[in-house]
mmCIF file of C-alpha atoms (C1' of nucleotides) in Angstrom:
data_model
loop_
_atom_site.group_PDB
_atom_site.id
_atom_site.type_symbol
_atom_site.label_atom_id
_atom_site.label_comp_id
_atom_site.label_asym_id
_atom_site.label_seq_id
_atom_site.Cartn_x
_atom_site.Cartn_y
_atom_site.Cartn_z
ATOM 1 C CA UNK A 1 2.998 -12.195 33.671
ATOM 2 C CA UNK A 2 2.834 -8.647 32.741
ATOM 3 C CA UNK A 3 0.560 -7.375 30.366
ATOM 4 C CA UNK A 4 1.809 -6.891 26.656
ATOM 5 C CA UNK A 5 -0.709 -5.703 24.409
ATOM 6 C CA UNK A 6 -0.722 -2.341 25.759
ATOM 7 C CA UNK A 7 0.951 0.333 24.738
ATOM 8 C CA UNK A 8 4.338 0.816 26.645
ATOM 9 C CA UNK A 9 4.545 2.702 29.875
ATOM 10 C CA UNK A 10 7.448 1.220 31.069
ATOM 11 C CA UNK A 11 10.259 3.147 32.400
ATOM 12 C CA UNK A 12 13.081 2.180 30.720
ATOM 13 C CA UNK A 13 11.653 4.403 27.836
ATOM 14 C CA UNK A 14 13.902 7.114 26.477
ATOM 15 C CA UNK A 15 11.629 9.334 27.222
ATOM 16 C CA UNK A 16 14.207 12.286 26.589
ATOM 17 C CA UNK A 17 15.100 10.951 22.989
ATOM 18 C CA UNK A 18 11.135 10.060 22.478
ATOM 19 C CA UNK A 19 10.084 13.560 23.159
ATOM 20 C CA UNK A 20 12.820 14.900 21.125
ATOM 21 C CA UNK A 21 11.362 12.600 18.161
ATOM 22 C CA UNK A 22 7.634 13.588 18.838
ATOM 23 C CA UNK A 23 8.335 17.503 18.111
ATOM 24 C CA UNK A 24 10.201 16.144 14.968
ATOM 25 C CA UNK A 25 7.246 14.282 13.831
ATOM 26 C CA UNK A 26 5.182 15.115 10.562
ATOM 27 C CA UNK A 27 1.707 16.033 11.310
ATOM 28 C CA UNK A 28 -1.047 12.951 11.505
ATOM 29 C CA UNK A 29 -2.596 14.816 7.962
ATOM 30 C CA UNK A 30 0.795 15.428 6.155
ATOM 31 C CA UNK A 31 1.237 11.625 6.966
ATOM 32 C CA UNK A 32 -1.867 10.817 5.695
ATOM 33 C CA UNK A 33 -0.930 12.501 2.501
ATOM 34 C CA UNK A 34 2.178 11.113 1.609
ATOM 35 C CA UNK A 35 1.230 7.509 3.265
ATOM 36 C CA UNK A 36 -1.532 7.581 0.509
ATOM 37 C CA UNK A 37 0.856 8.449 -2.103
ATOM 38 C CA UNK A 38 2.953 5.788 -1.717
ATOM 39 C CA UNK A 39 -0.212 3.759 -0.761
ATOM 40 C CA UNK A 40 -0.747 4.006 -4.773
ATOM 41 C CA UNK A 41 2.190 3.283 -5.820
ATOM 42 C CA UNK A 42 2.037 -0.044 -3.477
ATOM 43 C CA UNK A 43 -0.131 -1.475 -6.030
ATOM 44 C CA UNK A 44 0.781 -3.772 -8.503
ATOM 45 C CA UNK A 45 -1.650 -2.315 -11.324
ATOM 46 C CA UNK A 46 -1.106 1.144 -10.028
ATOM 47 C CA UNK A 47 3.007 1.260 -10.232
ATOM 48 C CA UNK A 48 2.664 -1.082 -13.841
ATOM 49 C CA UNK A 49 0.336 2.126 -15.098
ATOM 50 C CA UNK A 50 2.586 4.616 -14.054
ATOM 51 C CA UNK A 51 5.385 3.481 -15.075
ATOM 52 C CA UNK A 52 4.500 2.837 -18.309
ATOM 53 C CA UNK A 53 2.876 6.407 -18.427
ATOM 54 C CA UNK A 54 6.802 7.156 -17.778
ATOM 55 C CA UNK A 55 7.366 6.361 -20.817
ATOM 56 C CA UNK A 56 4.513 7.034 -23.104
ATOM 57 C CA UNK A 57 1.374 9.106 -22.772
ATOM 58 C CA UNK A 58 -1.223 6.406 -23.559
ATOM 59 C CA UNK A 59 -4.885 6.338 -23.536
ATOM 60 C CA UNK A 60 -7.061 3.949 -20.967
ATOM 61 C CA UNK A 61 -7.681 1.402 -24.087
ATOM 62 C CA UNK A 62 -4.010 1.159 -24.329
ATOM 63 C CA UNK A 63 -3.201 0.848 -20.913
ATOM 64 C CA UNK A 64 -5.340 -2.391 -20.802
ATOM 65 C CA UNK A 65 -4.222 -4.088 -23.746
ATOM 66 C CA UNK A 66 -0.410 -3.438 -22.795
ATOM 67 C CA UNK A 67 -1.111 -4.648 -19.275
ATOM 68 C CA UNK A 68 -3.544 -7.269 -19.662
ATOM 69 C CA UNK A 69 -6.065 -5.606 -17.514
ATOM 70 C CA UNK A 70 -9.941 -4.760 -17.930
ATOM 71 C CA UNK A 71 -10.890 -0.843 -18.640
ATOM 72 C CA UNK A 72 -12.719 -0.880 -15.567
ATOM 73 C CA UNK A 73 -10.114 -2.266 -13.908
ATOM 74 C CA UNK A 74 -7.623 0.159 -15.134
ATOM 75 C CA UNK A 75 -10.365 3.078 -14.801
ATOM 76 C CA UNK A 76 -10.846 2.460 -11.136
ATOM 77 C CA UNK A 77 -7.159 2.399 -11.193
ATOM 78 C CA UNK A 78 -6.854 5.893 -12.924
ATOM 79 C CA UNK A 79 -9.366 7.549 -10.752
ATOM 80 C CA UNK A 80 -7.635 7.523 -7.553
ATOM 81 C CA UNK A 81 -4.128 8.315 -9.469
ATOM 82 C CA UNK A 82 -5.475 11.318 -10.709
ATOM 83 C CA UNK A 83 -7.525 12.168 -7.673
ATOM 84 C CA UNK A 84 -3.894 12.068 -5.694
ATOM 85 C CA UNK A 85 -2.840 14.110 -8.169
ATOM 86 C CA UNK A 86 0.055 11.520 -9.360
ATOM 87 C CA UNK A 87 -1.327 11.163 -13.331
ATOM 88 C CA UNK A 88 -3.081 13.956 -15.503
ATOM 89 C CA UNK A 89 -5.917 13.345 -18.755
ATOM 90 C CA UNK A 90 -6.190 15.305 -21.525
ATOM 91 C CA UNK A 91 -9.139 14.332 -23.866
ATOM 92 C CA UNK A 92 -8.509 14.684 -27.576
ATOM 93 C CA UNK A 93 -12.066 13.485 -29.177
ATOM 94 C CA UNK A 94 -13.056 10.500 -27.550
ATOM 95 C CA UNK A 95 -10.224 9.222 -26.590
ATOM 96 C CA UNK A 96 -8.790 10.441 -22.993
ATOM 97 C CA UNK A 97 -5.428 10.381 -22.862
ATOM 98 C CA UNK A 98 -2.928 9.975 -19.518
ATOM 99 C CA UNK A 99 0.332 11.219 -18.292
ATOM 100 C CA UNK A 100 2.765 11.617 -15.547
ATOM 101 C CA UNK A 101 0.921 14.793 -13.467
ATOM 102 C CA UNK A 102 4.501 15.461 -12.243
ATOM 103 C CA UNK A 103 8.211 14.959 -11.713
ATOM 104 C CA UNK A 104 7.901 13.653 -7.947
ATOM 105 C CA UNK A 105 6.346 10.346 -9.300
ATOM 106 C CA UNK A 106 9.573 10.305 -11.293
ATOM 107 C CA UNK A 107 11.411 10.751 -9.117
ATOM 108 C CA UNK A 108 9.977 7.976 -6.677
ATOM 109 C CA UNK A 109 10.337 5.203 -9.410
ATOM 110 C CA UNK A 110 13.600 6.005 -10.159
ATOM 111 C CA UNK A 111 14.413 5.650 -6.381
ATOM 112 C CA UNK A 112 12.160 2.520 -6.088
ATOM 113 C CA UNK A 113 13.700 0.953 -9.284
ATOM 114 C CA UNK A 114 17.819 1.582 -7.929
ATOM 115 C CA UNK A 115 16.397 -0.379 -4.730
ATOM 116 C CA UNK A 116 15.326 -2.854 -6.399
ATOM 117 C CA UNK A 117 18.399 -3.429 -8.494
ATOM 118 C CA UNK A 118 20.488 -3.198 -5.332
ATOM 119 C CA UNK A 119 18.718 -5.904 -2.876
ATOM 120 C CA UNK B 1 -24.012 -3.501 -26.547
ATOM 121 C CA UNK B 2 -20.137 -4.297 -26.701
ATOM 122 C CA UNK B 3 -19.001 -6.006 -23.639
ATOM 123 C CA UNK B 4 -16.573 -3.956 -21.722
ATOM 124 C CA UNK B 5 -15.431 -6.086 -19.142
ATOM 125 C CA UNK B 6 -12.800 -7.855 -21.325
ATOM 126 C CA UNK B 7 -9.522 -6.789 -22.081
ATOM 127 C CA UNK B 8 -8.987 -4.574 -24.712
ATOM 128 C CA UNK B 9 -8.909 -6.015 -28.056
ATOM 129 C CA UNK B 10 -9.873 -2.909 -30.113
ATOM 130 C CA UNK B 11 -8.457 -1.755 -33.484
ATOM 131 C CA UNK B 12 -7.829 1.760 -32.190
ATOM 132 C CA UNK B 13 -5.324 0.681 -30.040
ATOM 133 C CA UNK B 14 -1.637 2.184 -30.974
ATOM 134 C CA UNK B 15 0.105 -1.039 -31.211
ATOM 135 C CA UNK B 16 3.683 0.453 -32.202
ATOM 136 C CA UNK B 17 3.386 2.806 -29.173
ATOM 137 C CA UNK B 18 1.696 -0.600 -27.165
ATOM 138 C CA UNK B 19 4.739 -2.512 -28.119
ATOM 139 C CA UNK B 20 7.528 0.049 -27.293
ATOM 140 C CA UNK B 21 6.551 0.444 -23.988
ATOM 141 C CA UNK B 22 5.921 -3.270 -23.284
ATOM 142 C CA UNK B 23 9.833 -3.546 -24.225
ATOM 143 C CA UNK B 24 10.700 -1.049 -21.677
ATOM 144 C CA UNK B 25 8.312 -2.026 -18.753
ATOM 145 C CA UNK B 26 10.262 -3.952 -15.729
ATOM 146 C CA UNK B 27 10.080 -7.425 -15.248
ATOM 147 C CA UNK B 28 7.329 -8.778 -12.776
ATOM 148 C CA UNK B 29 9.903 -9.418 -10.339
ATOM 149 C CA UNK B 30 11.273 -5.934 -10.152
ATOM 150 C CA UNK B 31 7.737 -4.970 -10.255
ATOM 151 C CA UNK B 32 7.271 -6.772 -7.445
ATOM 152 C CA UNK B 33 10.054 -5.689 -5.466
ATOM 153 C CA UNK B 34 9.507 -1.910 -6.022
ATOM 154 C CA UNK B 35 5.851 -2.260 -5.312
ATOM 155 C CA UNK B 36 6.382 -4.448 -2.159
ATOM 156 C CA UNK B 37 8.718 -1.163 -0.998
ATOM 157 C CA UNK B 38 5.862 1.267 -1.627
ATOM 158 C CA UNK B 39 2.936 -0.831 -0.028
ATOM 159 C CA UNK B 40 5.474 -0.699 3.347
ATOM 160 C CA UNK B 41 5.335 2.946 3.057
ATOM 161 C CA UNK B 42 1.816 3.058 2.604
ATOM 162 C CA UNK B 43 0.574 1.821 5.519
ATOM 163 C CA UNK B 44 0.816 4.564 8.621
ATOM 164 C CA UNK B 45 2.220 2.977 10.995
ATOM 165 C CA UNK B 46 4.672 1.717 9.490
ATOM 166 C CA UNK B 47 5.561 5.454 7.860
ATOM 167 C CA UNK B 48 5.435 6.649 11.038
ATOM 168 C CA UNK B 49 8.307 4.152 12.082
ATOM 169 C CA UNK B 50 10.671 4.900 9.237
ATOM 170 C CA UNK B 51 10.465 8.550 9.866
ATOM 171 C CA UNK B 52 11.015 7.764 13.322
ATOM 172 C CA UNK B 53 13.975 6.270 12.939
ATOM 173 C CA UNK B 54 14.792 8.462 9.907
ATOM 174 C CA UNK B 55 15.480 10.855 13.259
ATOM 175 C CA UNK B 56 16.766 8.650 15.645
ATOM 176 C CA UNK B 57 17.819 4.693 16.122
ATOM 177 C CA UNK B 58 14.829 3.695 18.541
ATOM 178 C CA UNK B 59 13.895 0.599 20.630
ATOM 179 C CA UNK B 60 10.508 -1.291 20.347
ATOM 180 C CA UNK B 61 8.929 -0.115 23.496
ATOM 181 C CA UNK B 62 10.060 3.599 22.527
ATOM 182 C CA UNK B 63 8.533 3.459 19.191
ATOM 183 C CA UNK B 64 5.826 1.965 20.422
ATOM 184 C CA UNK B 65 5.495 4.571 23.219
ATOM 185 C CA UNK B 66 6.140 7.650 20.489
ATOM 186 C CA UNK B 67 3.711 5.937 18.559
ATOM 187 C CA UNK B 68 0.533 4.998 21.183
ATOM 188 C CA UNK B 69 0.870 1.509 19.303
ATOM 189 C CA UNK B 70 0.766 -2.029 20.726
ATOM 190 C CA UNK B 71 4.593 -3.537 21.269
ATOM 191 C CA UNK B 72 2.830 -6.374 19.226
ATOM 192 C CA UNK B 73 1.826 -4.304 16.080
ATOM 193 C CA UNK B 74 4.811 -2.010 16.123
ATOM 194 C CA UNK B 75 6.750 -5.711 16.196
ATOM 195 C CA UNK B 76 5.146 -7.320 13.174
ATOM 196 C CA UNK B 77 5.276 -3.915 11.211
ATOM 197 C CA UNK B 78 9.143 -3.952 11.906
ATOM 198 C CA UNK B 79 9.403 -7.803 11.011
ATOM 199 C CA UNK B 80 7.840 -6.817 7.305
ATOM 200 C CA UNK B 81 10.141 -3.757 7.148
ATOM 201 C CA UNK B 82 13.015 -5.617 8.186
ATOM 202 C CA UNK B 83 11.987 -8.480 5.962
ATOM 203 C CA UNK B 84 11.955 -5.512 2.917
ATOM 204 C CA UNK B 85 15.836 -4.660 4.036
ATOM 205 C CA UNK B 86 14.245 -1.163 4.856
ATOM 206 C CA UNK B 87 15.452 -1.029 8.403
ATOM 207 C CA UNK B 88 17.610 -3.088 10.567
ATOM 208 C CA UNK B 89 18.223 -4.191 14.555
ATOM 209 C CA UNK B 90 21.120 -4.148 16.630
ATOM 210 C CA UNK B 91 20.587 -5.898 19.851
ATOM 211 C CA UNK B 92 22.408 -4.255 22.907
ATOM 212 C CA UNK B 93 21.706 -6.814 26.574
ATOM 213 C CA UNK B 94 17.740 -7.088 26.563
ATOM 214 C CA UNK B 95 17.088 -4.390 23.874
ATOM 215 C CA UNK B 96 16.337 -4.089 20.596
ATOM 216 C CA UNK B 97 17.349 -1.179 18.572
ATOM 217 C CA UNK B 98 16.131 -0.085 15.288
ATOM 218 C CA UNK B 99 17.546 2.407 12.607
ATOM 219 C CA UNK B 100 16.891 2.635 8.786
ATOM 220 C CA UNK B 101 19.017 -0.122 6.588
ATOM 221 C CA UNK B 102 20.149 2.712 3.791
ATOM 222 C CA UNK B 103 19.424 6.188 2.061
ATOM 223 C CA UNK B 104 16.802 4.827 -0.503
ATOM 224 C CA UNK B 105 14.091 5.244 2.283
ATOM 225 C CA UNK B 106 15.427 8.444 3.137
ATOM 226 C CA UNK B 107 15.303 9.503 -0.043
ATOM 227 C CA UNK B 108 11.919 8.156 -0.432
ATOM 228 C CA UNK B 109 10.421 10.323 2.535
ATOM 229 C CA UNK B 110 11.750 13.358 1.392
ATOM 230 C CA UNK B 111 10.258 12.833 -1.838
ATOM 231 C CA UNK B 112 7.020 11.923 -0.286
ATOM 232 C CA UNK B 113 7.421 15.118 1.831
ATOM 233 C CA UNK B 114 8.049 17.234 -0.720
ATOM 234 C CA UNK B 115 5.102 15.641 -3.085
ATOM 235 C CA UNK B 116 2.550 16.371 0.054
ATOM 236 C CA UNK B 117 3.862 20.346 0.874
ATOM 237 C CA UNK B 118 3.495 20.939 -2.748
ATOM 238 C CA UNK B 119 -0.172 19.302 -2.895
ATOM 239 C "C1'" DT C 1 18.305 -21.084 39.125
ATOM 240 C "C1'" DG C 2 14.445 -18.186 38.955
ATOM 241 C "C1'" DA C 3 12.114 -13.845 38.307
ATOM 242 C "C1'" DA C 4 11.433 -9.852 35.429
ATOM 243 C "C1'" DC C 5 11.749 -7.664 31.250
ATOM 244 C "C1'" DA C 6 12.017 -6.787 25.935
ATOM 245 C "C1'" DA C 7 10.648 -8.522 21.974
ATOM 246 C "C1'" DT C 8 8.759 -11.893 18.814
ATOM 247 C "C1'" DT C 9 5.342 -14.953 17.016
ATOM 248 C "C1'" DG C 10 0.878 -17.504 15.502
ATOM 249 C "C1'" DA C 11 -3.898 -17.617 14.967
ATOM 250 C "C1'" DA C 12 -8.185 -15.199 14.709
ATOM 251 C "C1'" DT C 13 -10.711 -11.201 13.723
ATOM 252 C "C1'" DA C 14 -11.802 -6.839 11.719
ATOM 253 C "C1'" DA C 15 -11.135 -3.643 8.275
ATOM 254 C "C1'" DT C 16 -9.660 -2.254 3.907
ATOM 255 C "C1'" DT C 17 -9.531 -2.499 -1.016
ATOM 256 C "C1'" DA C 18 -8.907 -4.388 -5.919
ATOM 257 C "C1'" DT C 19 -11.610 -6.434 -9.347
ATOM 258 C "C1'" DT C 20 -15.712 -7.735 -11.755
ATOM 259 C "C1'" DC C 21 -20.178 -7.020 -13.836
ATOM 260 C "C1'" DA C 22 -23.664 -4.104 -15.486
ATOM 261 C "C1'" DA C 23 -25.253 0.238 -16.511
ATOM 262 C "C1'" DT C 24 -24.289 4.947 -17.905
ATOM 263 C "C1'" DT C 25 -22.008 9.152 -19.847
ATOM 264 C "C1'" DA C 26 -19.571 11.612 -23.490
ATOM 265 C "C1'" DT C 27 -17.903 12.071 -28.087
ATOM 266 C "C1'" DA C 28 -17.823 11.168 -33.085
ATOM 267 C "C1'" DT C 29 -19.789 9.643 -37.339
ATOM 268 C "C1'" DC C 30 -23.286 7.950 -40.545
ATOM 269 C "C1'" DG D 1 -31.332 11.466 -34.458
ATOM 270 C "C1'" DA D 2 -29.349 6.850 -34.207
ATOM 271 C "C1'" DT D 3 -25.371 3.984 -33.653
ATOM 272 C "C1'" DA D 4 -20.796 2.758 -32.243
ATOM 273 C "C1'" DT D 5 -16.930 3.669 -29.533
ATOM 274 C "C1'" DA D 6 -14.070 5.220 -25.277
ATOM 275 C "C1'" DA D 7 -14.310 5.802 -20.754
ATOM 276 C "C1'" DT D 8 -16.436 6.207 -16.259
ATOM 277 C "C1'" DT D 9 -19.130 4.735 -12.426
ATOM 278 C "C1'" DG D 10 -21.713 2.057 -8.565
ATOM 279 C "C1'" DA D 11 -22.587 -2.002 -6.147
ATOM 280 C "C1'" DA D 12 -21.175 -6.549 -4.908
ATOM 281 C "C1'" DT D 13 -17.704 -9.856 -4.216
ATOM 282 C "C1'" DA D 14 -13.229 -11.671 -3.346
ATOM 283 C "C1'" DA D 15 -8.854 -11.119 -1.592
ATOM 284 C "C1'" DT D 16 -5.573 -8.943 1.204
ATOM 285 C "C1'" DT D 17 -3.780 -7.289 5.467
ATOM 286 C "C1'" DA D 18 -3.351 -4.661 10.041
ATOM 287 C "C1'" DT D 19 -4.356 -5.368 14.705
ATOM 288 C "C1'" DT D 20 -5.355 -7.897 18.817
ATOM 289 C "C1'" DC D 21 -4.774 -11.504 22.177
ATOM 290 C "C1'" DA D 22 -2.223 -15.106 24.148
ATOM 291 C "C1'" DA D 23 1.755 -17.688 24.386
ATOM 292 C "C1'" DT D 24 6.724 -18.010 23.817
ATOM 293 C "C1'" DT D 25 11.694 -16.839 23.256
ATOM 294 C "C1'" DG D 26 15.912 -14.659 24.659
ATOM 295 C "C1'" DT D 27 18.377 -11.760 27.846
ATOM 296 C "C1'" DT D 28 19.754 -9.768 32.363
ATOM 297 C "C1'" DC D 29 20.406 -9.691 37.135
ATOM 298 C "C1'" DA D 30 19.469 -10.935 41.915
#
DNA sequence: TGAACAATTGAATAATTATTCAATTATATC
DNA sequence: GATATAATTGAATAATTATTCAATTGTTCA
């Protein structure tokens, strides 16, 4: 039996059509930079916090008690949204308050949310 | 020292803003649903698929060829994608062909493109 | 029918990552 | 300055998940 767990070298590859593709491809860091984006927005707590900071600027203590959530839990959360660039903070006294750092996040839940209502 | 490690309970919270956006948050369902489409395009290899095939319908052993992945990982990547209703097969004699299942994930990579040139 | 090929699948492993707990930083107020 | 509050952080744990390996299914063609 032939060998599958390697990658494919067989010739009934396109290899025409997969060469074609290749040149088309992103490159392995602008992958990397949108995979992580949406890597974000693949979790639960993460896509709950944005989307209600699509509605509301609301401060970390907030966050929690609307989703149920520890502040560390939600902090840990914010971190890597804002190091993505995906939320902002604005501190006003001692209370830090997050937004929406753009209209691309927008723009990706409203896409997300039309998918959902249509499967 | 207060504990921190429980939900929020504070007074300073903004319940009438709290409350508002509780009303307009998405069930867990939909939640679930979006979210489950964003963890599938957070994972590389399976981003590199869908904008693979956002070029071109492709076969297994092609993608997996394009791709310098297993046939066995590209396969159980494209099972969870096709599970998602993000892409779908078309069998023609012994192969497999893949293409995207509608213009949501299109519209989701060109987002995510955009998002990552502007970044 | 049997041999070869394309793809799928299940179980195990390896790697990644979300959450918790405890400690710390930053700001405001008494 | 001391105290309380809001948020952040680091380390450890628990949970999730991508990949590999081996076996199997479905199809074609000799």
């Amino acid at each position: 039996m032939a060998k599958n767990d390697e990658v494919c070298e067989i010739i009934y590859v396109d290899e025409k059509k997969v060469k074609k593709v290749q040149k088309e491809m992103l490159s392995e860091e602008d992958t990397e930079t949108i995979s992580g984006i949406f890597k974000a927005l693949g979790d639960l707590t993460r896509l709950k916090i944005l989307y209600a900071l699509s509605k509301e600027e609301l401060c970390v203590c907030d966050l929690s008690s609307l989703l149920g959530i520890t502040l560390s839990a939600i902090s840990h959360q914010l971190r890597i949204l804002r190091n993505l660039k995906l939320v902002k903070s604005k501190r006003r006294g001692k209370i830090v308050y997050y937004s929406l750092a753009n209209d691309h996040v927008l723009s990706l839940l409203h896409v997300g949310v039309k998918h959902a209502e249509e499967s």
